[in-house]
Coordinates of C-alpha atoms in Angstrom, one line a residue:
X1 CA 144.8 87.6 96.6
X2 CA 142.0 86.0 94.6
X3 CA 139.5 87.0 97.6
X4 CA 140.6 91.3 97.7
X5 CA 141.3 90.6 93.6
X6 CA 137.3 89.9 93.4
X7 CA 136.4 92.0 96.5
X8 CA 137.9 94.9 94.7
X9 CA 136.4 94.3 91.7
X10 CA 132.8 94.0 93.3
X11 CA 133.3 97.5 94.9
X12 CA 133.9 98.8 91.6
X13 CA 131.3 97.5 89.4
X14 CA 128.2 97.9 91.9
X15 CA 129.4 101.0 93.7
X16 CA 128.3 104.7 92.5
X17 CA 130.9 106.9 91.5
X18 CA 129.2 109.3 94.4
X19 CA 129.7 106.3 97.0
X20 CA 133.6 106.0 95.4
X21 CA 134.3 109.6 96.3
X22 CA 132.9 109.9 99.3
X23 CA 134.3 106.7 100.5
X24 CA 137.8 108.3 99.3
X25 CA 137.3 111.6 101.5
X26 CA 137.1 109.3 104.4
X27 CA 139.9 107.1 103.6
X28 CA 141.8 110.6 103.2
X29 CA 140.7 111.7 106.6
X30 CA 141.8 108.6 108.2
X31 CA 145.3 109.3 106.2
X32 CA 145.6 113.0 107.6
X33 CA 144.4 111.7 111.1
X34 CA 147.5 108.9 110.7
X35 CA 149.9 112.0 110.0
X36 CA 148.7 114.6 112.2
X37 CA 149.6 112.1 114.9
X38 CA 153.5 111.0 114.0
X39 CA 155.9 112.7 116.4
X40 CA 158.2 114.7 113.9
X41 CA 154.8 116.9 112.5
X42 CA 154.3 118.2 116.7
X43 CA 155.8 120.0 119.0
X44 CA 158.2 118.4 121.7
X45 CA 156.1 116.9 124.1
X46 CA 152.8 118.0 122.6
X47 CA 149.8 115.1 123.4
X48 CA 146.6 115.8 121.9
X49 CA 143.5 113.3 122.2
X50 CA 142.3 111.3 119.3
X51 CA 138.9 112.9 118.7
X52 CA 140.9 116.4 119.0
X53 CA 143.2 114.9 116.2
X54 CA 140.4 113.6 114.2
X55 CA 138.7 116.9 114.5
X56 CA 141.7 118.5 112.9
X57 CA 142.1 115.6 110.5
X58 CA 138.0 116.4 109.2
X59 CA 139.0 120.4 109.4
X60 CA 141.6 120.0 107.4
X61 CA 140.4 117.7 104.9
X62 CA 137.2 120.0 104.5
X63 CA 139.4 123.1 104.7
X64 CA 137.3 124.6 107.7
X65 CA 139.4 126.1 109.9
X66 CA 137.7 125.3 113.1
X67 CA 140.1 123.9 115.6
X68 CA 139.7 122.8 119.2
X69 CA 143.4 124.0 119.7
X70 CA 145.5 126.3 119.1
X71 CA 148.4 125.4 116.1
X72 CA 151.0 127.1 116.5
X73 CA 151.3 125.2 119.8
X74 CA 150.9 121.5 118.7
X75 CA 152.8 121.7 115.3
X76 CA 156.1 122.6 114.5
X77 CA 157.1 123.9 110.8
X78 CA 157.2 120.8 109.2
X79 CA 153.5 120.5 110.6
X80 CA 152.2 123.2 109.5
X81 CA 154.2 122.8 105.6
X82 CA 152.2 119.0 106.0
X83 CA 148.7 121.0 106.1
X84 CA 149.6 123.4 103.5
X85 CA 150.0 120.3 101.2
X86 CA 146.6 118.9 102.8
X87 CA 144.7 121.8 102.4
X88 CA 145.5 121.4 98.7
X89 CA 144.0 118.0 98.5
X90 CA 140.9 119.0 100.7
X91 CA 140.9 122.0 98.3
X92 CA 140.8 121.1 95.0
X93 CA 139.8 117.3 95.6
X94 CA 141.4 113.9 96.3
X95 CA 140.4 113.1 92.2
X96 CA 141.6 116.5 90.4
X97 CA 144.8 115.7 92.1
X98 CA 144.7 112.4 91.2
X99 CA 144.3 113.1 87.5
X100 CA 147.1 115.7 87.2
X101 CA 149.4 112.6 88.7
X102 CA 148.1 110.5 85.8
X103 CA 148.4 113.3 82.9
X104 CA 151.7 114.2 83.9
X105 CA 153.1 110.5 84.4
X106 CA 150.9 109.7 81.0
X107 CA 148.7 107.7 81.9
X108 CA 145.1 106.6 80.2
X109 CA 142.3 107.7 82.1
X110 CA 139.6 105.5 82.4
X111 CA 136.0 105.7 81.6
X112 CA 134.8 105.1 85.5
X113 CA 137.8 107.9 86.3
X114 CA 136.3 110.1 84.4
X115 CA 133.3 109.6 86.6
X116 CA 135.0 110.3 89.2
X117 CA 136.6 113.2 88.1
X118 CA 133.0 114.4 87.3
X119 CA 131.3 113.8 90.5
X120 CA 134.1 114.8 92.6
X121 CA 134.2 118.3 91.0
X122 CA 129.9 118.4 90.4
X123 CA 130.2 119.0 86.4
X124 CA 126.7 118.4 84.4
X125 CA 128.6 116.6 81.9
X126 CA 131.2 114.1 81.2
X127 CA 133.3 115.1 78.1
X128 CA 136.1 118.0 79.3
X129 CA 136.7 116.9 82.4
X130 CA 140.1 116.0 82.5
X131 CA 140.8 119.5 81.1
X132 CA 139.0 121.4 83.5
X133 CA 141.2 119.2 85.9
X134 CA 144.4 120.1 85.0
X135 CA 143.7 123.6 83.7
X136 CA 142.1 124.3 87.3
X137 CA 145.3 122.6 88.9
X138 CA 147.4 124.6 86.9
X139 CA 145.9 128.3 87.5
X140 CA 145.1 128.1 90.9
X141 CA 149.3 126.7 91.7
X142 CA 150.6 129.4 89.5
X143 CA 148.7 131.6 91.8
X144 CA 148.9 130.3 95.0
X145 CA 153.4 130.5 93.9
X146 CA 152.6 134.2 92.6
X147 CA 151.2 135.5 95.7
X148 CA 152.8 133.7 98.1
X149 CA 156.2 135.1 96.5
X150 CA 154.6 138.7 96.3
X151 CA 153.5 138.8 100.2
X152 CA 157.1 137.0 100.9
X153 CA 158.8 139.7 99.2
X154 CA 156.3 142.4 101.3
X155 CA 156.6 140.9 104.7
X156 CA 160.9 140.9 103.6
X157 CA 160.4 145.1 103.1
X158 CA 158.3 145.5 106.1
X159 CA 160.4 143.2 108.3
X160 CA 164.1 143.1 106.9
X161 CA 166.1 140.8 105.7
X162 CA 167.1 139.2 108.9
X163 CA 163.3 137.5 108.8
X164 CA 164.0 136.3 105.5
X165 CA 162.7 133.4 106.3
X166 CA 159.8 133.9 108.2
X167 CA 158.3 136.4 105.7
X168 CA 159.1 133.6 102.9
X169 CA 157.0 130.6 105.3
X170 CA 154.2 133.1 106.5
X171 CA 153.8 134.6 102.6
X172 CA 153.0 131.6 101.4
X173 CA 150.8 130.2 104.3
X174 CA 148.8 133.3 103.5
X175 CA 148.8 132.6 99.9
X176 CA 147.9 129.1 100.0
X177 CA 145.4 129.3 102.5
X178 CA 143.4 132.5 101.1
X179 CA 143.4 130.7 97.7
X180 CA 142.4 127.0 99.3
X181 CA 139.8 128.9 101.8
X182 CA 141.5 127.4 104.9
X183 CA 140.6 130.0 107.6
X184 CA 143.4 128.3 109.9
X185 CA 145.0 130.9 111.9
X186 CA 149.0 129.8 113.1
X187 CA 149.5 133.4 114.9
X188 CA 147.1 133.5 117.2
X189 CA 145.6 137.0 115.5
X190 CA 144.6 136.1 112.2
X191 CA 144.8 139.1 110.1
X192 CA 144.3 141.6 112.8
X193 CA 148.0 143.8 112.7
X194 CA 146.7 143.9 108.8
X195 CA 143.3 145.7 109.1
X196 CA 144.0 149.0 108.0
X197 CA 146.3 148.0 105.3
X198 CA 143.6 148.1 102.5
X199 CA 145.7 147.1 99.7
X200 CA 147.0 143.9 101.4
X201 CA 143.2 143.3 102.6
X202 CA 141.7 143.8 98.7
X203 CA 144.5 141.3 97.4
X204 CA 143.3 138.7 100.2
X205 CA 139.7 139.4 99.4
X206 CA 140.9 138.9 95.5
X207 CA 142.6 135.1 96.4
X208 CA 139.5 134.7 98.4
X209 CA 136.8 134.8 96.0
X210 CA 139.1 133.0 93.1
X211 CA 139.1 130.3 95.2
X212 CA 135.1 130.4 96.7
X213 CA 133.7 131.3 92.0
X214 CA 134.3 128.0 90.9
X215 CA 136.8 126.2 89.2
X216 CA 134.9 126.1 85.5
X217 CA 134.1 129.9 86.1
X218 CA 138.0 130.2 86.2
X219 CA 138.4 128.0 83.3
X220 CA 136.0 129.5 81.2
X221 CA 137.7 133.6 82.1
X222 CA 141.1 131.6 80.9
X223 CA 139.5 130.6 77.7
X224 CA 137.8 134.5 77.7
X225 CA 141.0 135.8 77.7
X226 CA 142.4 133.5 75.3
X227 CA 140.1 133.7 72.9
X228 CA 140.3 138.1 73.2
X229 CA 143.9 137.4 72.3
X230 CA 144.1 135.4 69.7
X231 CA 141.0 136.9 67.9
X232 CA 140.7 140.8 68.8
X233 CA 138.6 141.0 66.1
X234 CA 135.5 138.5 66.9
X235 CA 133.6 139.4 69.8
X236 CA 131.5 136.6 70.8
X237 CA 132.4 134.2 73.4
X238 CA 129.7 132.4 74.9
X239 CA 130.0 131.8 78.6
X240 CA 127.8 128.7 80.5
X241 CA 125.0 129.8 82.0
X242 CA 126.8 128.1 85.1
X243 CA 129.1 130.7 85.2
X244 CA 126.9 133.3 84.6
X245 CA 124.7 132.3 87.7
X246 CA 128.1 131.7 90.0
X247 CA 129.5 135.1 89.2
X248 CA 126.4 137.0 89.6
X249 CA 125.3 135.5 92.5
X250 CA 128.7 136.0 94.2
X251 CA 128.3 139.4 93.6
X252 CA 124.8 139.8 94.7
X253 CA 125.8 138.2 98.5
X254 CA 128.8 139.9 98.2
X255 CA 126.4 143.2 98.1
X256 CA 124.4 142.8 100.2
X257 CA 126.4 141.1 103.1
X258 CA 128.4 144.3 102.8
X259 CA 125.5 146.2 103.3
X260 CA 123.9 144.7 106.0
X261 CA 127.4 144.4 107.9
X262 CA 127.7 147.8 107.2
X263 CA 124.3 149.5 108.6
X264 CA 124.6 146.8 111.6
X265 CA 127.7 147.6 112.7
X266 CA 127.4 151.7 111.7
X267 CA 127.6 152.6 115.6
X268 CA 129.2 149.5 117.0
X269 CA 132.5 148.0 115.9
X270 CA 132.5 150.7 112.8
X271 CA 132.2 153.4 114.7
X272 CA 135.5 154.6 115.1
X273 CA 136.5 153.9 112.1
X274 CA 136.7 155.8 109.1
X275 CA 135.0 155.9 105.7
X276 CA 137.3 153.9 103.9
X277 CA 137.9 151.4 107.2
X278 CA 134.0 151.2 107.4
X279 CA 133.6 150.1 104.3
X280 CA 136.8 147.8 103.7
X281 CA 135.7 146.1 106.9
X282 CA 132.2 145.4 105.7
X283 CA 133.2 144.0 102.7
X284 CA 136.1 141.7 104.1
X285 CA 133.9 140.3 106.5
X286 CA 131.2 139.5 103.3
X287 CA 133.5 138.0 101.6
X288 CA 135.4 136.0 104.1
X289 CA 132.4 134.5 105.9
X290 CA 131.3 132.8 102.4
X291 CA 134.0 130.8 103.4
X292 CA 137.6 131.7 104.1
X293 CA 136.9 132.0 107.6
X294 CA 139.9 135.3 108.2
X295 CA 139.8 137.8 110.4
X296 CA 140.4 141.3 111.3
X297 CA 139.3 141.1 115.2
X298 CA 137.7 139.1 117.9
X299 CA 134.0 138.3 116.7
X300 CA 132.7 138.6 120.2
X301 CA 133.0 142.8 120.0
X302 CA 130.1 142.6 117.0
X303 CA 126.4 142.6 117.8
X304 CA 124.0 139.7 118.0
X305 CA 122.1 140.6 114.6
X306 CA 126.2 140.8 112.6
X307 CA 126.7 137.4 113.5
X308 CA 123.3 136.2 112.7
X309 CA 124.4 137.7 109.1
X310 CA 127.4 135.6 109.3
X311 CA 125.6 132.8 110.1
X312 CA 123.5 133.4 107.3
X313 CA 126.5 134.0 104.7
X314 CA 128.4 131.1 105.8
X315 CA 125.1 129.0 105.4
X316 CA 125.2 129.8 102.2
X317 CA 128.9 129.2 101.6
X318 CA 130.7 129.4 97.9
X319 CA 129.9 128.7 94.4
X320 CA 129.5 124.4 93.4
X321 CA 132.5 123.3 92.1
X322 CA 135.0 125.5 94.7
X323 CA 137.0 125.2 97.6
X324 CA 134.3 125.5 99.7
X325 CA 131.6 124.5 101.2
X326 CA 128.0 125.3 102.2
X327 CA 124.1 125.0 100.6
X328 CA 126.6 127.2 97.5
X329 CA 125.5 130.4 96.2
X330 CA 123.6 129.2 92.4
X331 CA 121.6 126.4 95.0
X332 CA 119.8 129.4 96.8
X333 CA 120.2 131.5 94.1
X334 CA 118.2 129.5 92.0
X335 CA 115.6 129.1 95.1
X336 CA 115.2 132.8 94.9
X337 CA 114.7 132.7 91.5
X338 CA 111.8 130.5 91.6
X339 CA 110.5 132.3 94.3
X340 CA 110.3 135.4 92.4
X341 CA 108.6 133.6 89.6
X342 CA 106.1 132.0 91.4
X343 CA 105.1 135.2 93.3
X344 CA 104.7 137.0 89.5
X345 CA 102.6 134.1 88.5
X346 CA 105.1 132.8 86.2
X347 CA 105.8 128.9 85.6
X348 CA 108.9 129.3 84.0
X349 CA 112.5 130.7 86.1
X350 CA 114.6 132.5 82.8
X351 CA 117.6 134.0 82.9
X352 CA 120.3 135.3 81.1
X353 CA 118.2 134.0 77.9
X354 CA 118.3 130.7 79.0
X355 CA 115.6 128.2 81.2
X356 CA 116.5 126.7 84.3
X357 CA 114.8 123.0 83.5
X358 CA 112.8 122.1 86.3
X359 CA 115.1 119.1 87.9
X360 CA 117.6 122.0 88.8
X361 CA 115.0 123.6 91.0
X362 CA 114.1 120.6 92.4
X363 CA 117.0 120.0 93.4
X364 CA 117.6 123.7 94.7
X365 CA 114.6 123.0 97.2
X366 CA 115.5 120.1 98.4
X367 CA 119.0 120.9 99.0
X368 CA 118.1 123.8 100.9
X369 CA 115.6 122.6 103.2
X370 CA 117.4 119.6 103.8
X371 CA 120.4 121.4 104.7
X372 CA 118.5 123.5 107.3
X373 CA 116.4 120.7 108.6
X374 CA 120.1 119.5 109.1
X375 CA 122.0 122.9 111.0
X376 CA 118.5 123.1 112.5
X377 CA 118.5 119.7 114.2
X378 CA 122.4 120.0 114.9
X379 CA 121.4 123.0 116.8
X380 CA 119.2 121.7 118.2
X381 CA 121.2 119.0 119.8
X382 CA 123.9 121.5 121.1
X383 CA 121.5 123.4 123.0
X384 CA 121.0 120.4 124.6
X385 CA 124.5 119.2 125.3
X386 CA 126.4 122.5 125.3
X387 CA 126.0 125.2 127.9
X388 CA 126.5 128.5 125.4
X389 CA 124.6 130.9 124.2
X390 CA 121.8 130.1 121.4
X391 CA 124.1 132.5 119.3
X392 CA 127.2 131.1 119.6
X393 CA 125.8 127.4 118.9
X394 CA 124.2 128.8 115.3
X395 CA 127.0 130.3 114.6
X396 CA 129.3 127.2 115.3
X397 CA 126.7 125.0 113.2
X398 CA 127.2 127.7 110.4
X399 CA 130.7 128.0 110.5
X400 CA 131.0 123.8 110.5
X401 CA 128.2 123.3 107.6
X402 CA 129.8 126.7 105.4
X403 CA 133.6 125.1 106.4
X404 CA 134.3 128.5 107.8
X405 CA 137.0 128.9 110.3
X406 CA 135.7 131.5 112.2
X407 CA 133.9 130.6 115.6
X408 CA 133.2 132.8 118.6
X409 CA 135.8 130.8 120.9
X410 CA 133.7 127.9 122.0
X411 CA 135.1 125.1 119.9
X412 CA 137.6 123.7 122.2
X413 CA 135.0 123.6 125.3
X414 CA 132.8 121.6 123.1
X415 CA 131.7 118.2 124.5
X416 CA 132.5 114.9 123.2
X417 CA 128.9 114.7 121.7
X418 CA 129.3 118.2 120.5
X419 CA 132.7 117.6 118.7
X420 CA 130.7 115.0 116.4
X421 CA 128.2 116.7 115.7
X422 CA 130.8 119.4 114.5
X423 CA 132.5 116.8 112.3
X424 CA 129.8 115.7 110.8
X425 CA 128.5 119.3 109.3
X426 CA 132.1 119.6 108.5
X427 CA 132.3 116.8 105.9
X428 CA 128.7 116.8 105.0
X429 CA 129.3 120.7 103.8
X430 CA 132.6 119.9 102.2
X431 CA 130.9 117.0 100.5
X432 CA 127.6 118.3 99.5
X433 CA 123.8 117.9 100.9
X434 CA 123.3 116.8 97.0
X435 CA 126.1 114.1 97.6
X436 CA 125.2 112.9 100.7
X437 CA 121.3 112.1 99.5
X438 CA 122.6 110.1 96.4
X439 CA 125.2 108.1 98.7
X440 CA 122.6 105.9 100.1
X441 CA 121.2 105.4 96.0
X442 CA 122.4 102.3 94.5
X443 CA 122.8 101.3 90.8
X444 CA 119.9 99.2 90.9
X445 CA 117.2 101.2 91.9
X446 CA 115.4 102.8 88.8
X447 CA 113.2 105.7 87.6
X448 CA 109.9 103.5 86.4
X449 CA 108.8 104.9 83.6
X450 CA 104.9 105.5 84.6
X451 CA 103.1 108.0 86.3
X452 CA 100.3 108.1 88.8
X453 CA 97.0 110.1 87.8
X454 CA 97.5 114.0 89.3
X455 CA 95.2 115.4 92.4
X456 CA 95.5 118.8 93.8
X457 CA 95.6 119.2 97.5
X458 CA 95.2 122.4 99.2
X459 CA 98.3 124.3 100.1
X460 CA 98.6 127.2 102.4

């Protein structure tokens, strides 16, 4: 006791708080791949392989979506009410769900919890972040409950009564996993006998982005709201320029993935369709490549250059501080905006009346290269291992890094090599590029505080 008493207490004092996460995300996935695998969560004599249920257990955790077989073959209800519960955990975070344990039961939070807590959900700043925890919690179950009783109570009127309770167990499934960004299908069709039901589409499309803004962005709307009602009069609420950047660059991709799925597929998959179905179609797809990873048909029927734009969306993934996964949308946002700078001549990247400091955009580059050096060399090795198309494999490596669940049916044929390499964009794009980089950084090393006399080199 003496020995794991110390032990314990040595992990603690010299590990990061970015080594203490990550090293809980694995002990979770090792827990999910422990319960995936007990008898009364499968189906009657249902055997699946140990890196097939560690695949699922990564998937889950990460709330990809990818699966190298089918669910609603392998596990029975009480299977798929165990991943509902996971993808809440993968979700919103082994540590926000770990505070909300400790506010309710009143306990005291600790100073290295609230590290935790701040790493785990990637805030700038310490102070708040047990609020934003709980708050977060809060909204996104009081949605999750809405919705899933609203499509209970519309699958009850479009079925009858006598599938009560089917309509009540696929509602909610719905609910939970466009809120959570799981793109898990249990039917076998996704959301295909739902396509031309626009309304139905726009309220998944809603969940979907809630869940891919942000969870301070939500937060801080709350707080809008609040503070509209209890002071109609006063007009000036000051939202972080965090927020700012996540909601207008969600809306920028959200754009212009519409567009370009719209002009690409004009005379292919749109073309029987009408205005309205056009255009809905366009902009699910934009918005549920980000990251839910739902679908309205098989993805083989669209043309090479649409799923190259898929790619490319689900490479970029969701907002920091989400459900989901990817480089995020204010990382190559950011990029773009120094990019544009540079090409006016400008040394400074401002907006919204505000500077981004220069460590951000640092930080913006190296994520994003890294990250494609990364999708680049997993490619790489697929095209190596795996006999598929060049297409399919990008798109895979997307779909894994983006934690999308949408794949163009090659998953399951993968090899064993191939299945790792899957995993391993799985949790590195649920985790962060950021993350990963600063896991290998102990407490020790240090910034020296000197500097080296400056040389230009020629560039270009």
């Amino acid at each position: 006791m003496n020995y794991l008493s110390r032990l314990k207490t040595k992990v603690r004092t010299e590990a990061t708080p970015i080594q203490l996460v990550v090293s809980a995300y694995l002990i979770l996935i090792l827990l999910t791949f422990f319960l995936l695998n007990l008898p009364i969560f499968l189906k009657p004599g249902v055997h699946v392989s140990l890196l097939n249920s560690f695949f699922m257990a990564v998937s889950t955790i990460s709330v990809t979506g990818l699966t190298t077989f089918p669910l609603s073959q392998v596990y029975n209800h009480a299977g798929i009410i165990l991943l509902e519960f996971l993808f809440q955990i993968g979700g919103f975070g082994v540590t926000m769900l770990a505070t909300v344990v400790m506010v309710l039961s009143g306990r005291k939070i600790t100073l290295q919890q609230r590290q935790l807590i701040q790493v785990d959900m990637n805030q700038p700043r310490l102070s708040g972040t047990v609020r934003l925890s709980y708050s977060v919690f809060i909204l996104m179950l009081v949605l999750q409950l809405f919705f899933g009783m609203l499509f209970s109570l519309y699958f009850t009127w479009q079925n009858g009564l006598t599938h009560l309770k089917s309509a009540i167990f696929n509602g909610f499934y719905i609910s939970v996993s466009a809120v959570t960004n799981a793109g898990f299908d249990i039917t076998g069709s996704s959301l295909a006998p739902f396509r031309h039901n626009y309304l139905f589409l726009l309220t998944i499309m809603f969940l979907i982005m809630l869940g891919g803004i942000g969870f301070p962005v939500l937060v801080e709307f709350q707080q809008w709201l609040s503070f509209k009602y209890h002071h109609p009069q006063q007009y000036h609420f000051r939202f972080s320029l965090f927020s700012k950047l996540a909601l207008f660059f969600a809306v920028i991709f959200f754009i212009s993935g519409t567009i370009l799925i719209f002009l690409t597929e004009f005379k292919g998959q749109l073309a029987d369709e009408s205005w309205p179905g056009k255009l809905m179609t366009a902009m699910f797809y934009s918005a549920s490549t980000r990251n839910a990873g739902l679908q309205l048909e098989s993805l083989k029927t669209f043309q090479t250059s649409t799923l190259l734009i898929f790619s490319l969306l689900m490479f970029i993934g969701a907002s920091p501080s989400s459900v989901g996964g990817g480089v995020r949308t204010t990382t190559v946002g950011i990029l773009l905006l120094y990019l544009a700078a540079f090409i006016r001549g400008r040394r400074n990247v401002n907006i919204f009346g505000r500077r981004i400091s220069q460590s951000d955009i640092q930080k913006a580059i190296v994520v994003t290269n890294l990250s494609m050096l990364l999708c680049l060399g997993a490619v790489l090795i697929l095209s190596i291992t795996e006999n598929y198309s060049l297409t399919s494999l990008i798109f895979e490596v997307a779909a894994a890094f983006g934690t999308t669940g949408l794949s163009l049916g090659i998953t399951a044929g993968l090899s064993i090599i191939g299945k790792w390499v899957i995993i391993i964009l799985m949790f590195v794009g649920r985790v962060g590029m950021l993350y990963m980089l600063l896991l290998f950084v102990s407490k020790k090393e240090q910034d020296f505080n000197y500097k080296y006399p400056t040389e230009q080199v020629i560039i270009g």
